[in-house]
Short mmCIF file of N, CA, C and O in Angstrom, two decimals:
data_model
loop_
_atom_site.label_atom_id
_atom_site.label_comp_id
_atom_site.label_asym_id
_atom_site.label_seq_id
_atom_site.Cartn_x
_atom_site.Cartn_y
_atom_site.Cartn_z
N MET A 1 9.25 -12.36 29.41
CA MET A 1 8.86 -12.80 28.08
C MET A 1 8.82 -11.60 27.14
O MET A 1 8.32 -10.54 27.48
N ALA A 2 9.36 -11.77 25.96
CA ALA A 2 9.44 -10.68 25.00
C ALA A 2 8.08 -10.37 24.40
O ALA A 2 7.26 -11.25 24.18
N ASN A 3 7.86 -9.10 24.15
CA ASN A 3 6.65 -8.65 23.49
C ASN A 3 6.71 -9.11 22.03
O ASN A 3 7.71 -8.90 21.36
N PRO A 4 5.65 -9.74 21.51
CA PRO A 4 5.68 -10.22 20.12
C PRO A 4 5.82 -9.09 19.10
O PRO A 4 6.17 -9.34 17.95
N LEU A 5 5.59 -7.85 19.50
CA LEU A 5 5.73 -6.73 18.57
C LEU A 5 7.10 -6.06 18.67
O LEU A 5 7.33 -5.02 18.06
N ASP A 6 8.02 -6.63 19.46
CA ASP A 6 9.37 -6.07 19.52
C ASP A 6 10.07 -6.23 18.19
O ASP A 6 9.80 -7.14 17.43
N GLY A 7 11.00 -5.33 17.92
CA GLY A 7 11.78 -5.44 16.69
C GLY A 7 11.11 -4.80 15.51
O GLY A 7 10.37 -3.82 15.62
N THR A 8 11.34 -5.38 14.34
CA THR A 8 10.87 -4.77 13.10
C THR A 8 9.35 -4.73 12.99
O THR A 8 8.80 -3.89 12.28
N ALA A 9 8.65 -5.61 13.70
CA ALA A 9 7.19 -5.60 13.63
C ALA A 9 6.62 -4.29 14.17
O ALA A 9 5.54 -3.86 13.75
N GLU A 10 7.36 -3.64 15.07
CA GLU A 10 6.90 -2.35 15.59
C GLU A 10 6.86 -1.29 14.50
O GLU A 10 6.16 -0.29 14.62
N LEU A 11 7.63 -1.47 13.44
CA LEU A 11 7.62 -0.52 12.33
C LEU A 11 6.28 -0.48 11.62
O LEU A 11 5.97 0.48 10.92
N LEU A 12 5.48 -1.53 11.79
CA LEU A 12 4.15 -1.55 11.15
C LEU A 12 3.30 -0.37 11.61
O LEU A 12 2.49 0.15 10.85
N SER A 13 3.51 0.08 12.85
CA SER A 13 2.75 1.23 13.35
C SER A 13 3.19 2.54 12.70
O SER A 13 2.51 3.55 12.82
N GLU A 14 4.31 2.51 11.98
CA GLU A 14 4.82 3.71 11.31
C GLU A 14 4.39 3.79 9.84
O GLU A 14 4.73 4.76 9.16
N LEU A 15 3.66 2.79 9.37
CA LEU A 15 3.21 2.80 7.97
C LEU A 15 2.43 4.07 7.66
O LEU A 15 1.62 4.53 8.47
N ASP A 16 2.67 4.63 6.49
CA ASP A 16 2.01 5.83 5.98
C ASP A 16 2.41 7.11 6.72
O ASP A 16 1.83 8.16 6.47
N LYS A 17 3.39 7.04 7.60
CA LYS A 17 3.88 8.23 8.28
C LYS A 17 5.11 8.75 7.56
O LYS A 17 5.84 8.00 6.91
N LYS A 18 5.34 10.06 7.68
CA LYS A 18 6.53 10.67 7.09
C LYS A 18 7.71 10.44 8.02
O LYS A 18 7.67 10.84 9.19
N LEU A 19 8.75 9.77 7.49
CA LEU A 19 9.89 9.40 8.30
C LEU A 19 11.18 9.97 7.73
O LEU A 19 11.30 10.25 6.54
N MET A 20 12.16 10.12 8.61
CA MET A 20 13.52 10.46 8.24
C MET A 20 14.35 9.21 8.48
O MET A 20 14.22 8.56 9.52
N VAL A 21 15.18 8.83 7.50
CA VAL A 21 16.02 7.65 7.61
C VAL A 21 17.46 8.07 7.35
O VAL A 21 17.77 8.64 6.31
N LEU A 22 18.33 7.79 8.32
CA LEU A 22 19.76 8.03 8.16
C LEU A 22 20.40 6.71 7.75
O LEU A 22 20.23 5.70 8.43
N LEU A 23 21.10 6.73 6.61
CA LEU A 23 21.72 5.51 6.08
C LEU A 23 23.17 5.39 6.54
O LEU A 23 23.80 6.36 6.93
N ARG A 24 23.69 4.19 6.44
CA ARG A 24 25.07 3.90 6.84
C ARG A 24 26.08 4.72 6.07
O ARG A 24 27.15 5.05 6.59
N ASP A 25 25.77 5.07 4.84
CA ASP A 25 26.71 5.85 4.04
C ASP A 25 26.61 7.36 4.32
O ASP A 25 27.26 8.16 3.68
N GLY A 26 25.77 7.73 5.29
CA GLY A 26 25.65 9.13 5.70
C GLY A 26 24.53 9.90 5.04
O GLY A 26 24.25 11.04 5.43
N ARG A 27 23.86 9.32 4.05
CA ARG A 27 22.76 10.02 3.39
C ARG A 27 21.54 10.08 4.31
O ARG A 27 21.31 9.20 5.12
N THR A 28 20.76 11.14 4.13
CA THR A 28 19.51 11.32 4.87
C THR A 28 18.36 11.31 3.88
O THR A 28 18.35 12.09 2.93
N LEU A 29 17.40 10.41 4.10
CA LEU A 29 16.22 10.33 3.24
C LEU A 29 14.99 10.68 4.06
O LEU A 29 14.90 10.34 5.25
N ILE A 30 14.04 11.33 3.41
CA ILE A 30 12.76 11.66 4.04
C ILE A 30 11.67 11.21 3.08
O ILE A 30 11.72 11.52 1.89
N GLY A 31 10.70 10.46 3.60
CA GLY A 31 9.60 10.00 2.76
C GLY A 31 8.55 9.29 3.58
O GLY A 31 8.68 9.14 4.80
N TYR A 32 7.52 8.83 2.90
CA TYR A 32 6.42 8.14 3.56
C TYR A 32 6.67 6.64 3.54
O TYR A 32 6.88 6.06 2.47
N LEU A 33 6.64 6.01 4.71
CA LEU A 33 6.87 4.57 4.81
C LEU A 33 5.66 3.83 4.24
O LEU A 33 4.54 3.99 4.71
N ARG A 34 5.88 3.05 3.20
CA ARG A 34 4.80 2.32 2.55
C ARG A 34 4.86 0.82 2.83
O ARG A 34 3.84 0.14 2.77
N SER A 35 6.06 0.30 3.11
CA SER A 35 6.18 -1.14 3.33
C SER A 35 7.41 -1.43 4.17
O SER A 35 8.40 -0.70 4.12
N VAL A 36 7.32 -2.50 4.96
CA VAL A 36 8.43 -2.98 5.77
C VAL A 36 8.29 -4.50 5.87
O VAL A 36 7.18 -5.02 5.84
N ASP A 37 9.42 -5.21 5.93
CA ASP A 37 9.35 -6.66 6.08
C ASP A 37 10.12 -7.10 7.32
O ASP A 37 10.60 -6.27 8.09
N GLN A 38 10.24 -8.43 7.51
CA GLN A 38 10.87 -8.97 8.72
C GLN A 38 12.35 -8.64 8.82
O GLN A 38 12.95 -8.79 9.87
N PHE A 39 12.98 -8.20 7.73
CA PHE A 39 14.39 -7.83 7.74
C PHE A 39 14.58 -6.32 7.90
O PHE A 39 15.69 -5.82 7.77
N ALA A 40 13.51 -5.61 8.15
CA ALA A 40 13.49 -4.15 8.27
C ALA A 40 13.84 -3.47 6.95
O ALA A 40 14.30 -2.33 6.94
N ASN A 41 13.64 -4.18 5.83
CA ASN A 41 13.75 -3.52 4.52
C ASN A 41 12.58 -2.54 4.42
O ASN A 41 11.46 -2.86 4.83
N LEU A 42 12.85 -1.36 3.89
CA LEU A 42 11.83 -0.31 3.86
C LEU A 42 11.55 0.13 2.43
O LEU A 42 12.44 0.11 1.58
N VAL A 43 10.32 0.56 2.20
CA VAL A 43 9.96 1.23 0.95
C VAL A 43 9.44 2.61 1.33
O VAL A 43 8.46 2.74 2.05
N LEU A 44 10.15 3.64 0.84
CA LEU A 44 9.73 5.02 1.06
C LEU A 44 9.11 5.55 -0.23
O LEU A 44 9.64 5.33 -1.32
N HIS A 45 8.00 6.27 -0.08
CA HIS A 45 7.28 6.85 -1.21
C HIS A 45 7.41 8.36 -1.12
O HIS A 45 7.48 8.92 -0.02
N LYS A 46 7.44 9.04 -2.27
CA LYS A 46 7.60 10.51 -2.30
C LYS A 46 8.84 10.92 -1.50
O LYS A 46 8.81 11.88 -0.74
N SER A 47 9.91 10.18 -1.69
CA SER A 47 11.11 10.43 -0.89
C SER A 47 11.99 11.52 -1.50
O SER A 47 11.96 11.77 -2.70
N ILE A 48 12.73 12.16 -0.60
CA ILE A 48 13.74 13.14 -0.99
C ILE A 48 15.03 12.76 -0.27
O ILE A 48 15.00 12.13 0.79
N GLU A 49 16.14 13.15 -0.86
CA GLU A 49 17.42 13.05 -0.17
C GLU A 49 17.76 14.46 0.29
O GLU A 49 17.82 15.39 -0.52
N ARG A 50 17.93 14.63 1.59
CA ARG A 50 18.23 15.95 2.14
C ARG A 50 19.73 16.01 2.43
O ARG A 50 20.26 15.18 3.16
N ILE A 51 20.38 17.03 1.87
CA ILE A 51 21.80 17.23 2.07
C ILE A 51 21.99 18.47 2.93
O ILE A 51 21.45 19.54 2.62
N HIS A 52 22.75 18.32 4.03
CA HIS A 52 23.05 19.43 4.94
C HIS A 52 24.51 19.81 4.80
O HIS A 52 25.37 18.93 4.82
N VAL A 53 24.77 21.08 4.69
CA VAL A 53 26.14 21.60 4.75
C VAL A 53 26.06 22.89 5.56
O VAL A 53 25.44 23.86 5.13
N GLY A 54 26.67 22.86 6.73
CA GLY A 54 26.59 24.03 7.61
C GLY A 54 25.15 24.30 7.98
O GLY A 54 24.43 23.42 8.43
N LYS A 55 24.72 25.53 7.74
CA LYS A 55 23.34 25.91 8.07
C LYS A 55 22.44 25.93 6.84
O LYS A 55 21.37 26.53 6.85
N GLU A 56 22.88 25.26 5.78
CA GLU A 56 22.09 25.19 4.55
C GLU A 56 21.71 23.75 4.27
O GLU A 56 22.38 22.82 4.70
N TYR A 57 20.62 23.60 3.52
CA TYR A 57 20.21 22.26 3.09
C TYR A 57 19.55 22.36 1.71
O TYR A 57 19.07 23.41 1.30
N GLY A 58 19.58 21.22 1.03
CA GLY A 58 18.91 21.11 -0.25
C GLY A 58 18.26 19.75 -0.36
O GLY A 58 18.76 18.78 0.22
N ASP A 59 17.15 19.68 -1.06
CA ASP A 59 16.40 18.43 -1.20
C ASP A 59 16.43 17.97 -2.65
O ASP A 59 16.12 18.73 -3.57
N ILE A 60 16.81 16.70 -2.84
CA ILE A 60 16.82 16.09 -4.16
C ILE A 60 15.69 15.08 -4.21
O ILE A 60 15.67 14.13 -3.43
N PRO A 61 14.70 15.27 -5.10
CA PRO A 61 13.60 14.31 -5.20
C PRO A 61 14.12 12.93 -5.63
O PRO A 61 14.92 12.83 -6.56
N ARG A 62 13.68 11.88 -4.94
CA ARG A 62 14.13 10.52 -5.25
C ARG A 62 12.97 9.57 -5.57
O ARG A 62 13.20 8.46 -5.99
N GLY A 63 11.73 9.98 -5.34
CA GLY A 63 10.58 9.13 -5.67
C GLY A 63 10.45 7.95 -4.74
O GLY A 63 10.55 8.08 -3.52
N ILE A 64 10.25 6.77 -5.32
CA ILE A 64 10.15 5.55 -4.50
C ILE A 64 11.56 5.06 -4.25
O ILE A 64 12.37 4.94 -5.16
N PHE A 65 11.86 4.77 -2.99
CA PHE A 65 13.22 4.38 -2.59
C PHE A 65 13.12 3.11 -1.75
O PHE A 65 12.40 3.08 -0.76
N ILE A 66 13.83 2.08 -2.17
CA ILE A 66 13.86 0.82 -1.43
C ILE A 66 15.18 0.76 -0.66
O ILE A 66 16.25 0.97 -1.23
N ILE A 67 15.09 0.49 0.64
CA ILE A 67 16.26 0.52 1.51
C ILE A 67 16.40 -0.83 2.20
O ILE A 67 15.46 -1.30 2.85
N ARG A 68 17.58 -1.44 2.07
CA ARG A 68 17.86 -2.66 2.82
C ARG A 68 17.98 -2.32 4.30
O ARG A 68 18.63 -1.35 4.67
N GLY A 69 17.37 -3.13 5.13
CA GLY A 69 17.35 -2.88 6.56
C GLY A 69 18.73 -2.73 7.18
O GLY A 69 18.93 -1.93 8.09
N GLU A 70 19.71 -3.47 6.66
CA GLU A 70 21.06 -3.41 7.23
C GLU A 70 21.74 -2.07 6.99
O GLU A 70 22.73 -1.75 7.63
N ASN A 71 21.19 -1.24 6.10
CA ASN A 71 21.77 0.07 5.82
C ASN A 71 21.16 1.20 6.64
O ASN A 71 21.59 2.34 6.53
N VAL A 72 20.17 0.88 7.47
CA VAL A 72 19.50 1.90 8.28
C VAL A 72 20.26 2.07 9.60
O VAL A 72 20.48 1.12 10.33
N VAL A 73 20.67 3.31 9.87
CA VAL A 73 21.33 3.64 11.13
C VAL A 73 20.31 4.20 12.11
O VAL A 73 20.30 3.87 13.28
N LEU A 74 19.44 5.07 11.60
CA LEU A 74 18.48 5.77 12.44
C LEU A 74 17.21 5.99 11.65
O LEU A 74 17.25 6.25 10.45
N LEU A 75 16.08 5.88 12.33
CA LEU A 75 14.78 6.07 11.68
C LEU A 75 13.88 6.79 12.66
O LEU A 75 13.83 6.42 13.84
N GLY A 76 13.20 7.82 12.21
CA GLY A 76 12.31 8.54 13.11
C GLY A 76 11.23 9.28 12.36
O GLY A 76 11.38 9.63 11.18
N GLU A 77 10.13 9.51 13.05
CA GLU A 77 9.00 10.23 12.45
C GLU A 77 9.31 11.72 12.39
O GLU A 77 9.92 12.28 13.30
N ILE A 78 8.89 12.36 11.31
CA ILE A 78 9.10 13.80 11.12
C ILE A 78 8.01 14.56 11.86
O ILE A 78 6.82 14.29 11.69
N ASP A 79 8.42 15.52 12.67
CA ASP A 79 7.50 16.42 13.35
C ASP A 79 7.17 17.54 12.37
O ASP A 79 8.02 18.38 12.06
N LYS A 80 5.93 17.56 11.86
CA LYS A 80 5.54 18.51 10.81
C LYS A 80 5.72 19.96 11.24
O LYS A 80 6.14 20.81 10.47
N GLU A 81 5.41 20.24 12.51
CA GLU A 81 5.53 21.61 13.01
C GLU A 81 6.99 22.07 13.01
O GLU A 81 7.32 23.17 12.58
N LYS A 82 7.89 21.20 13.46
CA LYS A 82 9.32 21.55 13.50
C LYS A 82 9.92 21.61 12.10
O LYS A 82 10.82 22.41 11.84
N GLU A 83 9.40 20.78 11.19
CA GLU A 83 9.92 20.79 9.82
C GLU A 83 9.64 22.12 9.14
O GLU A 83 10.43 22.61 8.34
N GLU A 84 8.50 22.74 9.47
CA GLU A 84 8.15 24.02 8.87
C GLU A 84 8.99 25.17 9.42
O GLU A 84 9.10 26.21 8.80
N ASN A 85 9.58 24.98 10.60
CA ASN A 85 10.36 26.04 11.25
C ASN A 85 11.82 25.64 11.41
O ASN A 85 12.41 25.85 12.46
N LEU A 86 12.40 25.07 10.37
CA LEU A 86 13.80 24.64 10.44
C LEU A 86 14.72 25.84 10.62
O LEU A 86 14.52 26.88 9.99
N PRO A 87 15.75 25.70 11.48
CA PRO A 87 16.71 26.80 11.65
C PRO A 87 17.79 26.77 10.56
O PRO A 87 18.92 27.17 10.79
N LEU A 88 17.43 26.28 9.39
CA LEU A 88 18.35 26.14 8.27
C LEU A 88 17.80 26.90 7.08
O LEU A 88 16.59 27.16 7.00
N THR A 89 18.66 27.22 6.15
CA THR A 89 18.26 27.92 4.93
C THR A 89 18.23 26.93 3.78
O THR A 89 19.22 26.23 3.54
N GLU A 90 17.11 26.88 3.07
CA GLU A 90 17.02 25.99 1.91
C GLU A 90 17.66 26.68 0.71
O GLU A 90 17.44 27.85 0.46
N VAL A 91 18.50 25.89 0.01
CA VAL A 91 19.15 26.39 -1.21
C VAL A 91 18.85 25.42 -2.34
O VAL A 91 18.33 24.33 -2.13
N SER A 92 19.22 25.81 -3.55
CA SER A 92 18.96 24.95 -4.71
C SER A 92 19.81 23.69 -4.66
O SER A 92 20.82 23.63 -3.95
N VAL A 93 19.41 22.70 -5.43
CA VAL A 93 20.14 21.43 -5.50
C VAL A 93 21.57 21.69 -5.96
O VAL A 93 22.53 21.16 -5.39
N ASP A 94 21.74 22.52 -6.99
CA ASP A 94 23.09 22.81 -7.50
C ASP A 94 23.96 23.47 -6.43
O ASP A 94 25.13 23.11 -6.27
N GLU A 95 23.38 24.41 -5.68
CA GLU A 95 24.14 25.10 -4.63
C GLU A 95 24.56 24.13 -3.53
O GLU A 95 25.71 24.17 -3.07
N ILE A 96 23.66 23.25 -3.09
CA ILE A 96 23.99 22.35 -1.98
C ILE A 96 24.99 21.29 -2.44
O ILE A 96 25.88 20.90 -1.69
N LEU A 97 24.87 20.82 -3.69
CA LEU A 97 25.83 19.84 -4.20
C LEU A 97 27.22 20.46 -4.32
O LEU A 97 28.23 19.81 -4.02
N ASP A 98 27.27 21.73 -4.74
CA ASP A 98 28.55 22.43 -4.82
C ASP A 98 29.15 22.61 -3.42
O ASP A 98 30.34 22.38 -3.22
N ALA A 99 28.32 23.00 -2.46
CA ALA A 99 28.80 23.16 -1.08
C ALA A 99 29.28 21.82 -0.52
O ALA A 99 30.29 21.76 0.18
N GLN A 100 28.57 20.74 -0.86
CA GLN A 100 28.97 19.41 -0.39
C GLN A 100 30.32 19.02 -0.99
O GLN A 100 31.18 18.47 -0.29
N ARG A 101 30.52 19.31 -2.27
CA ARG A 101 31.81 19.02 -2.91
C ARG A 101 32.95 19.79 -2.25
O ARG A 101 34.02 19.25 -1.98
N ARG A 102 32.71 21.07 -1.98
CA ARG A 102 33.74 21.90 -1.32
C ARG A 102 34.05 21.36 0.08
O ARG A 102 35.22 21.30 0.47
N GLU A 103 33.01 20.99 0.82
CA GLU A 103 33.21 20.45 2.16
C GLU A 103 34.01 19.15 2.12
O GLU A 103 34.93 18.95 2.91
N GLN A 104 33.69 18.27 1.17
CA GLN A 104 34.40 17.00 1.04
C GLN A 104 35.85 17.24 0.64
O GLN A 104 36.76 16.59 1.15
N GLN A 105 36.09 18.20 -0.27
CA GLN A 105 37.46 18.51 -0.68
C GLN A 105 38.26 19.06 0.49
O GLN A 105 39.43 18.72 0.68
N SER A 106 37.63 19.88 1.30
CA SER A 106 38.30 20.43 2.48
C SER A 106 38.68 19.32 3.46
O SER A 106 39.78 19.31 4.00
N LYS A 107 37.78 18.35 3.66
CA LYS A 107 38.08 17.21 4.54
C LYS A 107 39.23 16.39 3.98
O LYS A 107 40.12 15.96 4.71
N THR A 108 39.21 16.17 2.67
CA THR A 108 40.28 15.41 2.02
C THR A 108 41.61 16.13 2.17
O THR A 108 42.63 15.50 2.49
N ASP A 109 41.61 17.44 1.97
CA ASP A 109 42.84 18.22 2.11
C ASP A 109 43.38 18.16 3.54
O ASP A 109 44.59 17.98 3.74
N ARG A 110 42.49 18.29 4.54
CA ARG A 110 42.92 18.20 5.95
C ARG A 110 43.49 16.82 6.25
O ARG A 110 44.50 16.68 6.94
N HIS A 111 42.85 15.78 5.71
CA HIS A 111 43.31 14.41 5.92
C HIS A 111 44.71 14.22 5.33
O HIS A 111 45.58 13.61 5.95
N LYS A 112 44.93 14.76 4.12
CA LYS A 112 46.24 14.64 3.47
C LYS A 112 47.32 15.37 4.27
O LYS A 112 48.43 14.86 4.43
N MET A 113 46.99 16.55 4.78
CA MET A 113 47.96 17.31 5.58
C MET A 113 48.30 16.56 6.86
O MET A 113 49.47 16.47 7.25
N LEU A 114 47.30 16.00 7.53
CA LEU A 114 47.53 15.24 8.75
C LEU A 114 48.36 14.00 8.46
O LEU A 114 49.32 13.69 9.18
N SER A 115 48.03 13.31 7.38
CA SER A 115 48.77 12.11 6.99
C SER A 115 50.24 12.45 6.71
O SER A 115 51.15 11.74 7.15
N LYS A 116 50.47 13.56 6.00
CA LYS A 116 51.84 13.97 5.68
C LYS A 116 52.61 14.30 6.96
O LYS A 116 53.77 13.90 7.13
N ALA A 117 51.96 15.04 7.87
CA ALA A 117 52.62 15.41 9.13
C ALA A 117 52.96 14.17 9.95
O ALA A 117 54.05 14.09 10.54
N LEU A 118 52.08 13.19 9.97
CA LEU A 118 52.35 11.96 10.72
C LEU A 118 53.47 11.15 10.07
O LEU A 118 54.33 10.61 10.76
N LYS A 119 53.48 11.10 8.74
CA LYS A 119 54.54 10.36 8.03
C LYS A 119 55.90 10.97 8.29
O LYS A 119 56.90 10.27 8.43
N GLU A 120 55.95 12.31 8.37
CA GLU A 120 57.20 13.00 8.66
C GLU A 120 57.73 12.63 10.05
O GLU A 120 58.92 12.74 10.31
N ARG A 121 56.82 12.17 10.90
CA ARG A 121 57.19 11.77 12.26
C ARG A 121 57.31 10.25 12.39
O ARG A 121 57.41 9.72 13.48
N GLY A 122 57.23 9.56 11.23
CA GLY A 122 57.40 8.11 11.23
C GLY A 122 56.14 7.33 11.56
O GLY A 122 56.21 6.15 11.89
N LEU A 123 54.98 7.97 11.48
CA LEU A 123 53.71 7.30 11.79
C LEU A 123 52.87 7.19 10.53
O LEU A 123 52.97 8.01 9.61
N ASN A 124 52.02 6.18 10.48
CA ASN A 124 51.09 6.02 9.37
C ASN A 124 49.67 6.04 9.89
O ASN A 124 49.38 5.48 10.94
N MET A 125 48.76 6.66 9.11
CA MET A 125 47.34 6.62 9.46
C MET A 125 46.78 5.28 9.02
O MET A 125 47.26 4.67 8.06
N LEU A 126 45.75 4.81 9.70
CA LEU A 126 45.14 3.51 9.37
C LEU A 126 44.70 3.44 7.93
O LEU A 126 44.87 2.43 7.27
N SER A 127 44.10 4.52 7.40
CA SER A 127 43.62 4.48 6.03
C SER A 127 44.77 4.32 5.04
O SER A 127 44.59 3.81 3.95
N ASP A 128 45.98 4.77 5.43
CA ASP A 128 47.14 4.60 4.56
C ASP A 128 47.64 3.16 4.56
O ASP A 128 48.41 2.77 3.71
N LEU A 129 47.21 2.37 5.54
CA LEU A 129 47.62 0.97 5.63
C LEU A 129 46.61 0.04 4.99
O LEU A 129 46.65 -1.16 5.19
N GLY A 130 45.67 0.61 4.23
CA GLY A 130 44.66 -0.22 3.56
C GLY A 130 43.39 -0.36 4.36
O GLY A 130 42.49 -1.09 3.96
N HIS A 131 43.26 0.33 5.48
CA HIS A 131 42.04 0.30 6.29
C HIS A 131 41.20 1.50 5.90
O HIS A 131 41.59 2.63 6.16
N ASP A 132 40.06 1.27 5.29
CA ASP A 132 39.19 2.37 4.90
C ASP A 132 38.19 2.64 5.99
O ASP A 132 37.95 1.83 6.87
N ASP A 133 37.58 3.82 5.93
CA ASP A 133 36.48 4.12 6.84
C ASP A 133 35.39 3.10 6.63
O ASP A 133 35.27 2.51 5.57
N MET A 134 34.55 2.90 7.64
CA MET A 134 33.52 1.87 7.53
C MET A 134 32.45 2.25 6.53
O MET A 134 31.63 1.44 6.16
N TYR A 135 32.43 3.48 6.04
CA TYR A 135 31.43 3.87 5.05
C TYR A 135 32.10 3.88 3.72
O TYR A 135 32.07 4.55 2.89
#
């Protein structure tokens, strides 16, 4: 017999705790869980969006953030001790956004080169056939 607290009801024990939420689109949010419903929709308070590029990170304040449950990939409590001793370097928002743009451009350039090389060999990549990444 299933435990009546299985599933989203177990999130009630996480109320008022500082959580990290990884979204389907790849964004990482950190904030205090203030509300959850039967669909695992979440309300984060004092939230930030943390962007990682290499060994650097930057935090963008987001305030109150409402998240549809279907967009949550991973959710976990933040260990305060480990958060204070991150093996990463914090940089300004402008610096991390610039690094993120450069990283994305580099990925796009590599994808284009791979696509071109495959086309020269008579092959097409799935994204060239109208299939986009799931994000």
